[in-house]
Amino acid sequence: MVKINLGGCSSFVKDAEFKNYTLKALAAFDELQGEKGLGNDFLGWKTLPVDTPESLIKDCEAVRDDWKARGVDLVVVIGIGGSYLGARCAIEALSHQFLPAKDAPRVVFAGNNLSEDYLAELMDLAGMSNTACVVISKSGTTTEPAVAFRVVKEYIENTYGKQEASARIVAITDAVKGALKTLSAQEGYRTFVVPDNVGGRYSVLTPVGILPIVLAGFDIRAMLKGAADEREEVIRRSEDNPALLYAAMRNLLYSELGKKVEILVNFDPKFQYLGEWWKQLYGESEGKDLKGIFPASVNFTTDLHSMGQFIQEGDRVMFETTVKVEKARRSVVIGSDPQNLDQLNYLAGSHVEHCNQMAQLGTKLAHIDGGVPQIELSVEKIDEYNLGAIFYFFEFACGISAYLLGINPFNQPGVEAYKKNMFALLRKPGYEKQTEEILKRI
């Protein structure tokens, strides 16, 4: 379960102001729960933790077991944005940071960039592995994943043959239409459905996230349980609802104090991709109509030796939200050294995590003194259950927060602007007029 501590904001905001924003957040909560607000046709994510059928999980496990029988030791997951960030966040957080899993394939990601070197190096890895592929795309025509899939598909077909390739490629796509759905029917790929009422950045608990997480060897049932328990907490219409409090405080800091940048902070490198997932969720949901809090992320203590200077003494435009992990899963104790040249013997017998916790507290106090309000969210430990809780907490809070701003949390009209220019510059058929116009500009 996710707990919230707003004590690090108390010296910056007045109680009456926060009470006012809590009431506003309650109205936004009602809008989200009443399902009458902007984008209300994309609210399927709200019940995923309790509505996901056991049959879906078993179908994902069937893919896992089949690929294990085929000796697959590398799974390439192709997707961009919400089609990969949730799964990558979970897998990065739950995996050993240095050693491969013993009983699960390595899961790598493609289709989230257009770097030729990246794709070439990924194919080097595929050439040394027993490879299968999960391709995730509602349409099948989004440029980045479509390019990667064309390359990976060709490799799998050339290496294993067309018939075997059909067993080594799984598509997660639209139920009835689109290029990828058509290709899957033609080639006989197993398919899973991207629900029509769930946007990509809210899709981690759909097959988009569930299948890669299962393939990586993690307990998706525990993750859904964590999300379901968190859901029970945040759908309460109460002024102590943690998701409501988070939405209220961040909007107060933005609207009344001009804090236009929110920095998501972790003190565990396993949560680096939590920051990446969170940035898409909030950036794409709130950054509209010339409004919105700019989402950034840092990895402490690492970034305290770089970004820490700006956060401490730079322009006072930001506040921080720290995701705190209460218990480490492993134990490392600092030993004693007779020479003590590094002057660390005062820490002899201490756990490394104790030092990390004191660094976190010291940073919090320093940044408050430097004019940076602090929101603290905490979970017991990093595991499937708590990741499910974190995912649902942030999704639900995002809906409340965006409605507080008067924004549709579930569309992303601005994402298309770069695509139109790119298509024109690539001389895609149908974009001839745009090509002519854009060439005049450059």
GROMACS .gro file of C-alpha atoms in nm:
model
  442
    1MET     CA    1   0.000   0.000   0.000
    2VAL     CA    2   0.113   0.355  -0.074
    3LYS     CA    3   0.139   0.594   0.219
    4ILE     CA    4   0.174   0.971   0.189
    5ASN     CA    5   0.356   1.224   0.408
    6LEU     CA    6   0.297   1.593   0.334
    7GLY     CA    7   0.501   1.724   0.626
    8GLY     CA    8   0.769   1.848   0.388
    9CYS     CA    9   0.518   2.097   0.242
   10SER     CA   10   0.391   2.238   0.573
   11SER     CA   11   0.630   2.534   0.581
   12PHE     CA   12   0.527   2.638   0.230
   13VAL     CA   13   0.146   2.618   0.234
   14LYS     CA   14  -0.125   2.742   0.467
   15ASP     CA   15  -0.373   2.501   0.620
   16ALA     CA   16  -0.668   2.698   0.481
   17GLU     CA   17  -0.521   2.685   0.130
   18PHE     CA   18  -0.470   2.311   0.147
   19LYS     CA   19  -0.822   2.261   0.282
   20ASN     CA   20  -0.954   2.455  -0.017
   21TYR     CA   21  -0.759   2.240  -0.263
   22THR     CA   22  -0.869   1.923  -0.084
   23LEU     CA   23  -1.230   2.027  -0.146
   24LYS     CA   24  -1.147   2.097  -0.509
   25ALA     CA   25  -0.984   1.756  -0.532
   26LEU     CA   26  -1.299   1.596  -0.390
   27ALA     CA   27  -1.498   1.757  -0.672
   28ALA     CA   28  -1.247   1.622  -0.924
   29PHE     CA   29  -1.268   1.282  -0.752
   30ASP     CA   30  -1.645   1.288  -0.802
   31GLU     CA   31  -1.595   1.373  -1.168
   32LEU     CA   32  -1.360   1.077  -1.212
   33GLN     CA   33  -1.577   0.834  -1.018
   34GLY     CA   34  -1.897   0.958  -1.179
   35GLU     CA   35  -1.739   0.890  -1.521
   36LYS     CA   36  -1.898   1.198  -1.675
   37GLY     CA   37  -1.583   1.403  -1.729
   38LEU     CA   38  -1.361   1.461  -2.030
   39GLY     CA   39  -1.230   1.140  -2.183
   40ASN     CA   40  -1.477   0.922  -1.993
   41ASP     CA   41  -1.467   0.660  -2.269
   42PHE     CA   42  -1.112   0.572  -2.159
   43LEU     CA   43  -1.179   0.465  -1.801
   44GLY     CA   44  -1.144   0.090  -1.842
   45TRP     CA   45  -0.820   0.097  -1.640
   46LYS     CA   46  -1.013   0.178  -1.322
   47THR     CA   47  -1.142  -0.178  -1.273
   48LEU     CA   48  -0.858  -0.379  -1.427
   49PRO     CA   49  -0.721  -0.498  -1.090
   50VAL     CA   50  -1.050  -0.670  -1.007
   51ASP     CA   51  -1.181  -0.747  -1.358
   52THR     CA   52  -0.877  -0.919  -1.511
   53PRO     CA   53  -0.987  -1.277  -1.577
   54GLU     CA   54  -0.781  -1.573  -1.463
   55SER     CA   55  -0.813  -1.709  -1.818
   56LEU     CA   56  -0.606  -1.415  -1.949
   57ILE     CA   57  -0.326  -1.489  -1.704
   58LYS     CA   58  -0.333  -1.858  -1.795
   59ASP     CA   59  -0.313  -1.768  -2.166
   60CYS     CA   60  -0.002  -1.559  -2.092
   61GLU     CA   61   0.145  -1.845  -1.893
   62ALA     CA   62   0.076  -2.078  -2.185
   63VAL     CA   63   0.295  -1.859  -2.406
   64ARG     CA   64   0.563  -1.862  -2.136
   65ASP     CA   65   0.552  -2.242  -2.108
   66ASP     CA   66   0.552  -2.296  -2.484
   67TRP     CA   67   0.853  -2.072  -2.536
   68LYS     CA   68   1.033  -2.238  -2.248
   69ALA     CA   69   0.978  -2.574  -2.420
   70ARG     CA   70   1.125  -2.425  -2.738
   71GLY     CA   71   1.434  -2.311  -2.547
   72VAL     CA   72   1.366  -1.940  -2.591
   73ASP     CA   73   1.613  -1.738  -2.384
   74LEU     CA   74   1.554  -1.393  -2.536
   75VAL     CA   75   1.221  -1.214  -2.577
   76VAL     CA   76   1.217  -0.890  -2.774
   77VAL     CA   77   0.922  -0.674  -2.666
   78ILE     CA   78   0.843  -0.417  -2.935
   79GLY     CA   79   0.641  -0.109  -2.844
   80ILE     CA   80   0.666   0.259  -2.762
   81GLY     CA   81   0.531   0.483  -2.486
   82GLY     CA   82   0.265   0.308  -2.282
   83SER     CA   83   0.317  -0.004  -2.489
   84TYR     CA   84   0.644  -0.076  -2.311
   85LEU     CA   85   0.717   0.163  -2.021
   86GLY     CA   86   0.497  -0.007  -1.762
   87ALA     CA   87   0.635  -0.352  -1.837
   88ARG     CA   88   0.990  -0.221  -1.845
   89CYS     CA   89   0.939  -0.041  -1.514
   90ALA     CA   90   0.816  -0.360  -1.348
   91ILE     CA   91   1.081  -0.587  -1.498
   92GLU     CA   92   1.367  -0.348  -1.418
   93ALA     CA   93   1.245  -0.309  -1.060
   94LEU     CA   94   1.201  -0.681  -0.996
   95SER     CA   95   1.506  -0.818  -1.177
   96HIS     CA   96   1.852  -0.878  -1.035
   97GLN     CA   97   2.052  -0.577  -1.152
   98PHE     CA   98   2.353  -0.781  -1.266
   99LEU     CA   99   2.265  -1.150  -1.304
  100PRO     CA  100   2.027  -1.311  -1.554
  101ALA     CA  101   1.717  -1.488  -1.429
  102LYS     CA  102   1.763  -1.860  -1.375
  103ASP     CA  103   1.431  -1.985  -1.508
  104ALA     CA  104   1.313  -1.707  -1.737
  105PRO     CA  105   1.430  -1.555  -2.065
  106ARG     CA  106   1.597  -1.220  -2.086
  107VAL     CA  107   1.342  -0.955  -2.186
  108VAL     CA  108   1.469  -0.662  -2.393
  109PHE     CA  109   1.284  -0.375  -2.555
  110ALA     CA  110   1.278  -0.236  -2.909
  111GLY     CA  111   1.061  -0.007  -3.116
  112ASN     CA  112   1.091   0.281  -2.870
  113ASN     CA  113   1.346   0.474  -3.077
  114LEU     CA  114   1.478   0.506  -3.431
  115SER     CA  115   1.847   0.456  -3.354
  116GLU     CA  116   2.008   0.235  -3.615
  117ASP     CA  117   2.295   0.145  -3.380
  118TYR     CA  118   2.050   0.038  -3.108
  119LEU     CA  119   1.860  -0.190  -3.343
  120ALA     CA  120   2.178  -0.333  -3.496
  121GLU     CA  121   2.318  -0.414  -3.153
  122LEU     CA  122   1.990  -0.573  -3.050
  123MET     CA  123   2.008  -0.796  -3.358
  124ASP     CA  124   2.363  -0.892  -3.255
  125LEU     CA  125   2.211  -1.018  -2.930
  126ALA     CA  126   1.931  -1.197  -3.112
  127GLY     CA  127   2.192  -1.373  -3.324
  128MET     CA  128   2.351  -1.518  -3.009
  129SER     CA  129   2.018  -1.621  -2.854
  130ASN     CA  130   1.712  -1.835  -2.900
  131THR     CA  131   1.472  -1.555  -2.983
  132ALA     CA  132   1.099  -1.483  -2.971
  133CYS     CA  133   0.906  -1.157  -3.001
  134VAL     CA  134   0.608  -0.976  -2.852
  135VAL     CA  135   0.492  -0.686  -3.069
  136ILE     CA  136   0.255  -0.431  -2.915
  137SER     CA  137   0.068  -0.183  -3.132
  138LYS     CA  138  -0.298  -0.091  -3.158
  139SER     CA  139  -0.266  -0.005  -3.525
  140GLY     CA  140   0.050  -0.178  -3.639
  141THR     CA  141   0.156   0.134  -3.828
  142THR     CA  142   0.323   0.348  -3.559
  143THR     CA  143   0.662   0.417  -3.717
  144GLU     CA  144   0.908   0.326  -3.441
  145PRO     CA  145   0.763  -0.016  -3.347
  146ALA     CA  146   0.668  -0.094  -3.707
  147VAL     CA  147   1.029  -0.043  -3.822
  148ALA     CA  148   1.165  -0.259  -3.540
  149PHE     CA  149   0.908  -0.532  -3.599
  150ARG     CA  150   0.983  -0.549  -3.969
  151VAL     CA  151   1.352  -0.610  -3.888
  152VAL     CA  152   1.291  -0.858  -3.604
  153LYS     CA  153   1.018  -1.045  -3.793
  154GLU     CA  154   1.244  -1.090  -4.094
  155TYR     CA  155   1.523  -1.222  -3.871
  156ILE     CA  156   1.296  -1.472  -3.693
  157GLU     CA  157   1.149  -1.596  -4.022
  158ASN     CA  158   1.492  -1.634  -4.184
  159THR     CA  159   1.637  -1.807  -3.879
  160TYR     CA  160   1.357  -2.043  -3.778
  161GLY     CA  161   1.136  -2.062  -4.087
  162LYS     CA  162   0.793  -1.914  -4.150
  163GLN     CA  163   0.599  -2.187  -3.971
  164GLU     CA  164   0.812  -2.177  -3.657
  165ALA     CA  165   0.812  -1.796  -3.668
  166SER     CA  166   0.435  -1.795  -3.630
  167ALA     CA  167   0.482  -1.968  -3.293
  168ARG     CA  168   0.759  -1.731  -3.185
  169ILE     CA  169   0.571  -1.406  -3.250
  170VAL     CA  170   0.282  -1.286  -3.034
  171ALA     CA  171   0.090  -0.969  -3.114
  172ILE     CA  172  -0.092  -0.746  -2.865
  173THR     CA  173  -0.319  -0.531  -3.078
  174ASP     CA  174  -0.674  -0.425  -3.163
  175ALA     CA  175  -0.949  -0.684  -3.133
  176VAL     CA  176  -1.083  -0.649  -3.486
  177LYS     CA  177  -0.894  -0.402  -3.705
  178GLY     CA  178  -0.557  -0.260  -3.800
  179ALA     CA  179  -0.249  -0.369  -3.990
  180LEU     CA  180  -0.108  -0.581  -3.707
  181LYS     CA  181  -0.440  -0.757  -3.652
  182THR     CA  182  -0.459  -0.835  -4.024
  183LEU     CA  183  -0.101  -0.965  -4.033
  184SER     CA  184  -0.160  -1.178  -3.724
  185ALA     CA  185  -0.459  -1.344  -3.886
  186GLN     CA  186  -0.260  -1.408  -4.203
  187GLU     CA  187   0.044  -1.552  -4.027
  188GLY     CA  188  -0.132  -1.735  -3.744
  189TYR     CA  189   0.020  -1.539  -3.457
  190ARG     CA  190  -0.127  -1.576  -3.112
  191THR     CA  191  -0.289  -1.246  -3.019
  192PHE     CA  192  -0.397  -1.054  -2.711
  193VAL     CA  193  -0.623  -0.749  -2.714
  194VAL     CA  194  -0.543  -0.389  -2.626
  195PRO     CA  195  -0.876  -0.279  -2.472
  196ASP     CA  196  -1.049   0.003  -2.657
  197ASN     CA  197  -1.130   0.183  -2.332
  198VAL     CA  198  -0.776   0.188  -2.192
  199GLY     CA  199  -0.518   0.438  -2.318
  200GLY     CA  200  -0.158   0.327  -2.360
  201ARG     CA  201  -0.015   0.504  -2.056
  202TYR     CA  202  -0.279   0.341  -1.834
  203SER     CA  203  -0.231  -0.006  -1.984
  204VAL     CA  204   0.030  -0.172  -1.761
  205LEU     CA  205  -0.235  -0.404  -1.610
  206THR     CA  206  -0.368  -0.511  -1.951
  207PRO     CA  207  -0.196  -0.774  -2.170
  208VAL     CA  208   0.041  -0.492  -2.272
  209GLY     CA  209   0.211  -0.525  -1.934
  210ILE     CA  210   0.088  -0.861  -1.811
  211LEU     CA  211   0.240  -1.076  -2.087
  212PRO     CA  212   0.596  -0.933  -2.071
  213ILE     CA  213   0.591  -0.945  -1.690
  214VAL     CA  214   0.478  -1.310  -1.693
  215LEU     CA  215   0.741  -1.398  -1.955
  216ALA     CA  216   1.009  -1.239  -1.735
  217GLY     CA  217   0.913  -1.478  -1.456
  218PHE     CA  218   0.728  -1.250  -1.215
  219ASP     CA  219   0.406  -1.295  -1.019
  220ILE     CA  220   0.136  -1.099  -1.200
  221ARG     CA  221  -0.133  -1.220  -0.960
  222ALA     CA  222   0.049  -1.053  -0.671
  223MET     CA  223   0.078  -0.734  -0.877
  224LEU     CA  224  -0.294  -0.734  -0.950
  225LYS     CA  225  -0.363  -0.799  -0.583
  226GLY     CA  226  -0.152  -0.498  -0.486
  227ALA     CA  227  -0.337  -0.283  -0.739
  228ALA     CA  228  -0.675  -0.414  -0.617
  229ASP     CA  229  -0.593  -0.337  -0.254
  230GLU     CA  230  -0.470   0.011  -0.349
  231ARG     CA  231  -0.787   0.064  -0.550
  232GLU     CA  232  -0.994  -0.001  -0.239
  233GLU     CA  233  -0.794   0.270  -0.062
  234VAL     CA  234  -0.812   0.540  -0.330
  235ILE     CA  235  -1.175   0.503  -0.436
  236ARG     CA  236  -1.281   0.609  -0.085
  237ARG     CA  237  -1.449   0.949  -0.094
  238SER     CA  238  -1.254   1.088   0.197
  239GLU     CA  239  -1.030   1.384   0.270
  240ASP     CA  240  -0.758   1.145   0.391
  241ASN     CA  241  -0.755   0.949   0.063
  242PRO     CA  242  -0.381   0.945  -0.027
  243ALA     CA  243  -0.434   0.982  -0.403
  244LEU     CA  244  -0.665   1.277  -0.344
  245LEU     CA  245  -0.415   1.438  -0.104
  246TYR     CA  246  -0.134   1.397  -0.357
  247ALA     CA  247  -0.342   1.553  -0.635
  248ALA     CA  248  -0.452   1.838  -0.410
  249MET     CA  249  -0.103   1.926  -0.287
  250ARG     CA  250   0.069   1.913  -0.625
  251ASN     CA  251  -0.199   2.140  -0.774
  252LEU     CA  252  -0.177   2.383  -0.483
  253LEU     CA  253   0.202   2.406  -0.525
  254TYR     CA  254   0.156   2.460  -0.899
  255SER     CA  255  -0.131   2.710  -0.897
  256GLU     CA  256  -0.056   2.914  -0.584
  257LEU     CA  257   0.323   2.894  -0.546
  258GLY     CA  258   0.424   2.873  -0.914
  259LYS     CA  259   0.597   2.536  -0.872
  260LYS     CA  260   0.576   2.430  -1.233
  261VAL     CA  261   0.820   2.135  -1.218
  262GLU     CA  262   0.768   1.815  -1.020
  263ILE     CA  263   1.074   1.595  -0.972
  264LEU     CA  264   1.006   1.230  -0.894
  265VAL     CA  265   1.289   1.112  -0.669
  266ASN     CA  266   1.403   0.760  -0.595
  267PHE     CA  267   1.683   0.641  -0.369
  268ASP     CA  268   1.699   0.296  -0.530
  269PRO     CA  269   1.820   0.246  -0.888
  270LYS     CA  270   1.560  -0.026  -0.935
  271PHE     CA  271   1.306   0.256  -0.960
  272GLN     CA  272   1.476   0.442  -1.245
  273TYR     CA  273   1.212   0.325  -1.491
  274LEU     CA  274   0.935   0.408  -1.247
  275GLY     CA  275   1.037   0.766  -1.319
  276GLU     CA  276   1.021   0.705  -1.694
  277TRP     CA  277   0.675   0.549  -1.671
  278TRP     CA  278   0.551   0.824  -1.438
  279LYS     CA  279   0.683   1.099  -1.668
  280GLN     CA  280   0.479   0.969  -1.958
  281LEU     CA  281   0.169   0.920  -1.743
  282TYR     CA  282   0.169   1.275  -1.609
  283GLY     CA  283   0.331   1.454  -1.901
  284GLU     CA  284   0.094   1.312  -2.161
  285SER     CA  285  -0.210   1.340  -1.935
  286GLU     CA  286  -0.163   1.696  -1.806
  287GLY     CA  287   0.049   1.884  -2.058
  288LYS     CA  288  -0.230   2.050  -2.258
  289ASP     CA  289  -0.395   2.386  -2.314
  290LEU     CA  290  -0.074   2.562  -2.204
  291LYS     CA  291  -0.119   2.408  -1.857
  292GLY     CA  292   0.041   2.133  -1.656
  293ILE     CA  293   0.322   2.049  -1.417
  294PHE     CA  294   0.640   1.947  -1.600
  295PRO     CA  295   0.738   1.595  -1.483
  296ALA     CA  296   1.107   1.525  -1.431
  297SER     CA  297   1.289   1.250  -1.244
  298VAL     CA  298   1.621   1.194  -1.069
  299ASN     CA  299   1.806   0.899  -0.919
  300PHE     CA  300   1.951   0.981  -0.577
  301THR     CA  301   2.204   0.973  -0.431
  302THR     CA  302   2.367   0.953  -0.777
  303ASP     CA  303   2.213   1.274  -0.910
  304LEU     CA  304   2.283   1.465  -0.589
  305HIS     CA  305   2.634   1.498  -0.731
  306SER     CA  306   2.501   1.663  -1.048
  307MET     CA  307   2.139   1.784  -1.046
  308GLY     CA  308   2.161   1.830  -0.670
  309GLN     CA  309   2.327   2.168  -0.714
  310PHE     CA  310   2.042   2.306  -0.923
  311ILE     CA  311   1.776   2.161  -0.697
  312GLN     CA  312   1.944   2.312  -0.391
  313GLU     CA  313   2.023   2.660  -0.525
  314GLY     CA  314   1.878   2.707  -0.873
  315ASP     CA  315   1.556   2.874  -0.984
  316ARG     CA  316   1.280   2.792  -0.732
  317VAL     CA  317   1.039   2.643  -0.984
  318MET     CA  318   1.020   2.288  -0.854
  319PHE     CA  319   0.894   2.058  -0.582
  320GLU     CA  320   0.997   1.698  -0.520
  321THR     CA  321   0.796   1.380  -0.475
  322THR     CA  322   1.009   1.105  -0.325
  323VAL     CA  323   0.911   0.739  -0.354
  324LYS     CA  324   1.054   0.587  -0.038
  325VAL     CA  325   1.116   0.214   0.010
  326GLU     CA  326   1.095   0.125   0.377
  327LYS     CA  327   1.278  -0.209   0.372
  328ALA     CA  328   1.565  -0.338   0.161
  329ARG     CA  329   1.527  -0.697   0.042
  330ARG     CA  330   1.895  -0.780   0.088
  331SER     CA  331   2.152  -0.718   0.362
  332VAL     CA  332   2.500  -0.567   0.327
  333VAL     CA  333   2.687  -0.455   0.641
  334ILE     CA  334   2.985  -0.218   0.636
  335GLY     CA  335   3.294  -0.374   0.791
  336SER     CA  336   3.579  -0.229   0.998
  337ASP     CA  337   3.921  -0.149   0.850
  338PRO     CA  338   4.229  -0.127   1.078
  339GLN     CA  339   4.385   0.157   0.875
  340ASN     CA  340   4.058   0.353   0.838
  341LEU     CA  341   4.209   0.557   0.557
  342ASP     CA  342   3.863   0.624   0.419
  343GLN     CA  343   3.750   0.738   0.766
  344LEU     CA  344   3.445   0.512   0.758
  345ASN     CA  345   3.499   0.311   1.074
  346TYR     CA  346   3.232   0.517   1.245
  347LEU     CA  347   2.991   0.329   1.016
  348ALA     CA  348   3.129  -0.017   1.095
  349GLY     CA  349   2.843  -0.254   1.168
  350SER     CA  350   2.587  -0.034   0.990
  351HIS     CA  351   2.373  -0.157   0.705
  352VAL     CA  352   2.426   0.023   0.375
  353GLU     CA  353   2.051   0.088   0.367
  354HIS     CA  354   2.078   0.279   0.695
  355CYS     CA  355   2.322   0.516   0.523
  356ASN     CA  356   2.079   0.544   0.231
  357GLN     CA  357   1.792   0.634   0.464
  358MET     CA  358   1.999   0.899   0.640
  359ALA     CA  359   2.100   1.040   0.300
  360GLN     CA  360   1.732   1.058   0.213
  361LEU     CA  361   1.642   1.238   0.534
  362GLY     CA  362   1.939   1.474   0.505
  363THR     CA  363   1.843   1.555   0.146
  364LYS     CA  364   1.483   1.622   0.242
  365LEU     CA  365   1.585   1.869   0.514
  366ALA     CA  366   1.843   2.041   0.291
  367HIS     CA  367   1.598   2.084   0.005
  368ILE     CA  368   1.325   2.217   0.234
  369ASP     CA  369   1.578   2.470   0.365
  370GLY     CA  370   1.658   2.551   0.000
  371GLY     CA  371   1.294   2.627  -0.080
  372VAL     CA  372   1.186   2.299  -0.236
  373PRO     CA  373   0.861   2.152  -0.097
  374GLN     CA  374   0.868   1.777  -0.033
  375ILE     CA  375   0.594   1.517  -0.090
  376GLU     CA  376   0.687   1.172   0.035
  377LEU     CA  377   0.523   0.852  -0.084
  378SER     CA  378   0.630   0.523   0.069
  379VAL     CA  379   0.588   0.150   0.017
  380GLU     CA  380   0.712  -0.136   0.231
  381LYS     CA  381   0.949  -0.293  -0.024
  382ILE     CA  382   1.003  -0.347  -0.393
  383ASP     CA  383   0.800  -0.648  -0.500
  384GLU     CA  384   0.510  -0.731  -0.731
  385TYR     CA  385   0.244  -0.644  -0.474
  386ASN     CA  386   0.381  -0.297  -0.401
  387LEU     CA  387   0.447  -0.221  -0.768
  388GLY     CA  388   0.083  -0.295  -0.843
  389ALA     CA  389  -0.014  -0.053  -0.567
  390ILE     CA  390   0.219   0.217  -0.702
  391PHE     CA  391   0.087   0.181  -1.057
  392TYR     CA  392  -0.275   0.215  -0.948
  393PHE     CA  393  -0.205   0.498  -0.703
  394PHE     CA  394  -0.040   0.715  -0.966
  395GLU     CA  395  -0.302   0.638  -1.233
  396PHE     CA  396  -0.594   0.726  -1.008
  397ALA     CA  397  -0.422   1.036  -0.870
  398CYS     CA  398  -0.345   1.147  -1.226
  399GLY     CA  399  -0.714   1.139  -1.317
  400ILE     CA  400  -0.803   1.354  -1.015
  401SER     CA  401  -0.514   1.593  -1.075
  402ALA     CA  402  -0.593   1.651  -1.442
  403TYR     CA  403  -0.959   1.716  -1.370
  404LEU     CA  404  -0.845   1.968  -1.108
  405LEU     CA  405  -0.667   2.148  -1.391
  406GLY     CA  406  -0.972   2.124  -1.617
  407ILE     CA  407  -0.788   1.898  -1.860
  408ASN     CA  408  -0.880   1.573  -2.037
  409PRO     CA  409  -0.639   1.319  -1.882
  410PHE     CA  410  -0.694   1.059  -2.150
  411ASN     CA  411  -0.610   1.216  -2.486
  412GLN     CA  412  -0.280   1.330  -2.637
  413PRO     CA  413  -0.347   1.552  -2.939
  414GLY     CA  414  -0.002   1.712  -2.932
  415VAL     CA  415   0.177   1.382  -2.991
  416GLU     CA  416   0.078   1.389  -3.358
  417ALA     CA  417   0.264   1.712  -3.445
  418TYR     CA  418   0.612   1.561  -3.479
  419LYS     CA  419   0.474   1.262  -3.669
  420LYS     CA  420   0.326   1.481  -3.942
  421ASN     CA  421   0.657   1.660  -3.991
  422MET     CA  422   0.849   1.332  -3.988
  423PHE     CA  423   0.619   1.174  -4.246
  424ALA     CA  424   0.657   1.479  -4.468
  425LEU     CA  425   1.036   1.471  -4.442
  426LEU     CA  426   1.040   1.096  -4.513
  427ARG     CA  427   0.820   1.167  -4.817
  428LYS     CA  428   0.546   0.930  -4.709
  429PRO     CA  429   0.280   0.894  -4.980
  430GLY     CA  430  -0.009   1.131  -4.912
  431TYR     CA  431   0.213   1.394  -4.752
  432GLU     CA  432   0.339   1.558  -5.071
  433LYS     CA  433   0.187   1.898  -4.993
  434GLN     CA  434   0.326   1.897  -4.641
  435THR     CA  435   0.667   1.794  -4.776
  436GLU     CA  436   0.670   2.089  -5.012
  437GLU     CA  437   0.570   2.330  -4.736
  438ILE     CA  438   0.817   2.201  -4.480
  439LEU     CA  439   1.108   2.206  -4.722
  440LYS     CA  440   1.051   2.579  -4.769
  441ARG     CA  441   1.098   2.625  -4.395
  442ILE     CA  442   1.430   2.444  -4.372
   0.00000   0.00000   0.00000
